[in-house]
Tab-separated table of C-alpha atoms and ligand atoms in Angstrom:
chain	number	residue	atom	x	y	z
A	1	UNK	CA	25.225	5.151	-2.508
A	2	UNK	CA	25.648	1.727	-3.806
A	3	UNK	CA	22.107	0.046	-5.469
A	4	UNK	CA	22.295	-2.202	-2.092
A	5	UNK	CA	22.343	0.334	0.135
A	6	UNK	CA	19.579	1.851	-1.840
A	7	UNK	CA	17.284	-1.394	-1.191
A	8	UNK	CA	18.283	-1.276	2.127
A	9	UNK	CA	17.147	2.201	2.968
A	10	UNK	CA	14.057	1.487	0.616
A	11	UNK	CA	12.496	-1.264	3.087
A	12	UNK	CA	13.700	0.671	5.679
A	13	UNK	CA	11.855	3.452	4.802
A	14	UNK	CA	8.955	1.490	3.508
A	15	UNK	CA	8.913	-0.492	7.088
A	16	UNK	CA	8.975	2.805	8.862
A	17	UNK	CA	6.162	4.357	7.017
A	18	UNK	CA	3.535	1.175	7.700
A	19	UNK	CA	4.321	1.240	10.896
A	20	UNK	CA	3.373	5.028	11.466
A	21	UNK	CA	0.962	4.555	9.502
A	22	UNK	CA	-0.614	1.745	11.570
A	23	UNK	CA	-0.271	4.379	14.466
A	24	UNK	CA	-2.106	6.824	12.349
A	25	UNK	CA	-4.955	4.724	11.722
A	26	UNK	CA	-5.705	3.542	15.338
A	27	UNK	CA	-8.678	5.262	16.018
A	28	UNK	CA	-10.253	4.277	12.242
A	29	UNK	CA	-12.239	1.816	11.337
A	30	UNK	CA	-12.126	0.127	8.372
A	31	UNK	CA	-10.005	-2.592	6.336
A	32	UNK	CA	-6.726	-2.392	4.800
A	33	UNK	CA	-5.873	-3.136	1.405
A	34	UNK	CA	-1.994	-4.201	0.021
A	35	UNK	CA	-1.959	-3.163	-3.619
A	36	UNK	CA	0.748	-5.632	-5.222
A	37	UNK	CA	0.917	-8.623	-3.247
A	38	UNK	CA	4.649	-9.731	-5.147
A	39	UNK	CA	6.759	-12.170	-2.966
A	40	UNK	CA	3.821	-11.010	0.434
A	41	UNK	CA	6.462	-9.685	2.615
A	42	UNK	CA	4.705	-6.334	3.681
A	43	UNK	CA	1.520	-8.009	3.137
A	44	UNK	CA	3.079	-10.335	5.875
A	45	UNK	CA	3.815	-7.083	7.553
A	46	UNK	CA	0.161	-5.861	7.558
A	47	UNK	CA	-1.078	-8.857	9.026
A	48	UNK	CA	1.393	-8.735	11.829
A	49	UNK	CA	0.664	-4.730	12.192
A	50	UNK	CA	-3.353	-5.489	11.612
A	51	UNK	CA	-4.203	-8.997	13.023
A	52	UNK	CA	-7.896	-7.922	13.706
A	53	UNK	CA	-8.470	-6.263	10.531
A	54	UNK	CA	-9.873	-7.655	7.556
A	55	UNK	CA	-6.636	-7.130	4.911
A	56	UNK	CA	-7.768	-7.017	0.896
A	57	UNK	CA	-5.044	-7.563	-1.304
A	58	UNK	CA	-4.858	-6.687	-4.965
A	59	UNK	CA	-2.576	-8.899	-7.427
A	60	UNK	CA	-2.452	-9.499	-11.125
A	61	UNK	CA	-0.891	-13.006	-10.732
A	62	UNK	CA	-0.363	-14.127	-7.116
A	63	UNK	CA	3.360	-15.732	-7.003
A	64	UNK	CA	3.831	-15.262	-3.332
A	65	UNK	CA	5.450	-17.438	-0.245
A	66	UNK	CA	3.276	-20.226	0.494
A	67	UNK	CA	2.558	-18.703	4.010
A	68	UNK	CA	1.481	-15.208	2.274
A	69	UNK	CA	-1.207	-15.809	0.284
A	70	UNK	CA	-4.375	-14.277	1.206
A	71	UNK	CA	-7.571	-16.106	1.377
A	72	UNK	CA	-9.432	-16.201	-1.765
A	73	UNK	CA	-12.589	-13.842	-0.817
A	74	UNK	CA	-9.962	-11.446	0.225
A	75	UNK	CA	-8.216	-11.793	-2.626
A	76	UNK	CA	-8.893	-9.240	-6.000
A	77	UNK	CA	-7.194	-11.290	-8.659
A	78	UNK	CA	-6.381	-9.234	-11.838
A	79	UNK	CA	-5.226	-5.833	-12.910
A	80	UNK	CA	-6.022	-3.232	-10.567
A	81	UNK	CA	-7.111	-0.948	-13.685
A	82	UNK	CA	-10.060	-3.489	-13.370
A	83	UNK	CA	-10.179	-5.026	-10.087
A	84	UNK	CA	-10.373	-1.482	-8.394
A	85	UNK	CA	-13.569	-0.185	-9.699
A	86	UNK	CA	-15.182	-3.544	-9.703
A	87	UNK	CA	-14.288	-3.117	-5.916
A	88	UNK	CA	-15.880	0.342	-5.275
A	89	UNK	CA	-19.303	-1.496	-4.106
A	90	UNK	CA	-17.600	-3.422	-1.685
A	91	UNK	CA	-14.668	-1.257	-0.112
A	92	UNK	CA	-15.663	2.603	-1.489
A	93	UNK	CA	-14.666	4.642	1.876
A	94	UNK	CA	-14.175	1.520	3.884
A	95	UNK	CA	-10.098	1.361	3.547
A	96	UNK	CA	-8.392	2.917	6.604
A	97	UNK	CA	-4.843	1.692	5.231
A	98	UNK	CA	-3.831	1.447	1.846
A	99	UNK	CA	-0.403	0.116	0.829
A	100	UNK	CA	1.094	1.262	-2.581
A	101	UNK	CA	3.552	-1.381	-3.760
A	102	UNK	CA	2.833	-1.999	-7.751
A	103	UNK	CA	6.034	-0.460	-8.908
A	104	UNK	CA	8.917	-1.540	-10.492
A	105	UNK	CA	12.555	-0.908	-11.274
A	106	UNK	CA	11.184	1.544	-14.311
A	107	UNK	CA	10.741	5.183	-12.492
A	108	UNK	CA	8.765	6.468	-15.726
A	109	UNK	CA	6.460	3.387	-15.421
A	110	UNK	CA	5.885	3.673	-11.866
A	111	UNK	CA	4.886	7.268	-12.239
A	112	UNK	CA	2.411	6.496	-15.181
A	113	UNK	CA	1.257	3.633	-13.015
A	114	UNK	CA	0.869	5.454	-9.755
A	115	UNK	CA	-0.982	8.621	-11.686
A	116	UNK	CA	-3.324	6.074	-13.450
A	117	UNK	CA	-4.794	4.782	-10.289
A	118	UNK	CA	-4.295	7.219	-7.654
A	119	UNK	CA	-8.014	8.100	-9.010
A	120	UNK	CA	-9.174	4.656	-8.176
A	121	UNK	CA	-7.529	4.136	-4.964
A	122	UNK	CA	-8.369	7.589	-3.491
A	123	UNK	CA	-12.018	7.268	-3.181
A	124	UNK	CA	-12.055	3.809	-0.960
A	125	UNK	CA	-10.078	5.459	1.609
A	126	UNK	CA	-12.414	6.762	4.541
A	127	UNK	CA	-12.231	10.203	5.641
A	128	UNK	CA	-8.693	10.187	7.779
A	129	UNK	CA	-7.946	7.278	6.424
A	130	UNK	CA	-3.917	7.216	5.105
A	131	UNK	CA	-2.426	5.746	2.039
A	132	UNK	CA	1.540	4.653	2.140
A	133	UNK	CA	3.403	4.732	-0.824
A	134	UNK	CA	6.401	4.533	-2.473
A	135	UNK	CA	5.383	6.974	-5.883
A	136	UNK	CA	3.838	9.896	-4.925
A	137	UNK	CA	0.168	10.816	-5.565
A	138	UNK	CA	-1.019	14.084	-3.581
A	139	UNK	CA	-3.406	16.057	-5.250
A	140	UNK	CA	-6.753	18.076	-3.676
A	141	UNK	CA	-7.882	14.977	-1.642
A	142	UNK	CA	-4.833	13.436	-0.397
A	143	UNK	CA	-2.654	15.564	2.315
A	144	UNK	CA	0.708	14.315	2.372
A	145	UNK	CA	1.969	13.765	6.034
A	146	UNK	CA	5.431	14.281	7.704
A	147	UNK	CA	7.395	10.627	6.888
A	148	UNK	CA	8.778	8.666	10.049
A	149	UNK	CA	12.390	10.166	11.368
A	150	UNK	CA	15.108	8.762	9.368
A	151	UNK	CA	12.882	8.614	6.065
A	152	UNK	CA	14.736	10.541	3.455
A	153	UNK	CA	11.831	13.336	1.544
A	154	UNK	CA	10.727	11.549	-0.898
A	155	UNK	CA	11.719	8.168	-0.656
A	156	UNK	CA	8.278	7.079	0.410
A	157	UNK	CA	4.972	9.257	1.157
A	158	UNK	CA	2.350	9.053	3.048
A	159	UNK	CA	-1.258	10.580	2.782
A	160	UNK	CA	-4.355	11.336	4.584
A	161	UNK	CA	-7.500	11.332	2.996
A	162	UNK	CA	-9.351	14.665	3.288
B	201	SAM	C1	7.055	-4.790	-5.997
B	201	SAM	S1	5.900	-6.097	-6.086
B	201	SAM	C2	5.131	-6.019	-4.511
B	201	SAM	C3	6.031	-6.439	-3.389
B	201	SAM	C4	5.322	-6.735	-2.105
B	201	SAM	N1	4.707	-5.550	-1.539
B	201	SAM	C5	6.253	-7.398	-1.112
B	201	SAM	O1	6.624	-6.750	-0.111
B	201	SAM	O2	6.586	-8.562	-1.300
B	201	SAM	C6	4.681	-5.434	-7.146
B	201	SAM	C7	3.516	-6.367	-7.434
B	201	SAM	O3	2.462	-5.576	-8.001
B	201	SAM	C8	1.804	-6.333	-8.992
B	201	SAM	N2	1.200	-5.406	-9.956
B	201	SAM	C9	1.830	-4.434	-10.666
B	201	SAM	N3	0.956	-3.767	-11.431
B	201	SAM	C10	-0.259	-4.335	-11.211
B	201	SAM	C11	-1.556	-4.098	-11.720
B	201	SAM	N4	-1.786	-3.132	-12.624
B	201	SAM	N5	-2.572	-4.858	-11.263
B	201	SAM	C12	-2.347	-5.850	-10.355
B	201	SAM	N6	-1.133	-6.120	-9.826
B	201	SAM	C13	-0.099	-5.374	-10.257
B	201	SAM	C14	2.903	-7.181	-9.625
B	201	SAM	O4	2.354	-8.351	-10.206
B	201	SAM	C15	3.834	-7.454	-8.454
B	201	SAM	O5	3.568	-8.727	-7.883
């Protein structure tokens, strides 16, 4: 498979997953939050998915399209390592959707990344409420769910809090 068809299949599969995911959360309350913001295409995405939910975004250094930036109170500027558990106050178990997207072209980074704050992301979800992502993070309180038809195993994930 070529490394375009590999992008290709990766927004597929990454398109595929919010929007079951946006099924999944239907009947739960609470706010989503984009972790990595980047160029604010799925952010974008969310809004479109989520236009009555309040949508948190986390970025270190927001360098998005004009029409994608989030407003500033909804905005937690900064590393994540930091922004995350200065958060827990405000959005601990309020989060029916998070959105994984910090990674990137460095597999061994993304996997050090994604196990260093799967901790910190885990505990604002709400009971039921699902995290898509691209690294995996399962572990005693996050079930991973079937993936979308078409998704190949393991080329995204997607959770429910217990
Ligand atoms: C792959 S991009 C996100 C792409 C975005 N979801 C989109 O569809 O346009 C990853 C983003 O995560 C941000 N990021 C990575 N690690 C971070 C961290 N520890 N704290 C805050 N932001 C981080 C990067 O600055 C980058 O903008």
């Amino acid at each position: 498979m070529s490394r375009l068809d590999s992008f290709i299949r990766r927004l597929e599969a990454q398109r595929a997953c919010l929007n079951r995911a946006a099924e999944l959360v239907r009947g739960i309350d609470g706010v989503v939050l984009e972790l990595g913001l980047g160029n604010g295409r799925t952010y974008d995405h969310l809004r479109q998915l989520f236009p009555q939910r309040e949508i948190y975004v986390c970025e270190r250094q927001v360098a998005a399209h004009p029409e994608c930036i989030p407003p500033a109170d909804r905005l937690l500027l900064g590393d994540m390592f930091d922004t995350l558990p200065a958060a827990r106050n405000r959005l601990g178990g309020k989060v029916a959707l998070a959105h994984f997207d910090a990674g990137t072209g460095d597999a061994t980074a993304n996997l050090k990344l994604a196990a260093g704050l799967r901790p910190l992301i885990a505990p604002l979800l709400r009971p039921g409420g699902i995290l898509a992502t691209q690294q995996a993070m399962e572990g005693p309180d996050l079930i991973p769910l079937p993936l979308p038809e078409g998704v190949a195993e393991g080329r995204y994930h997607l959770y429910q809090r217990t």
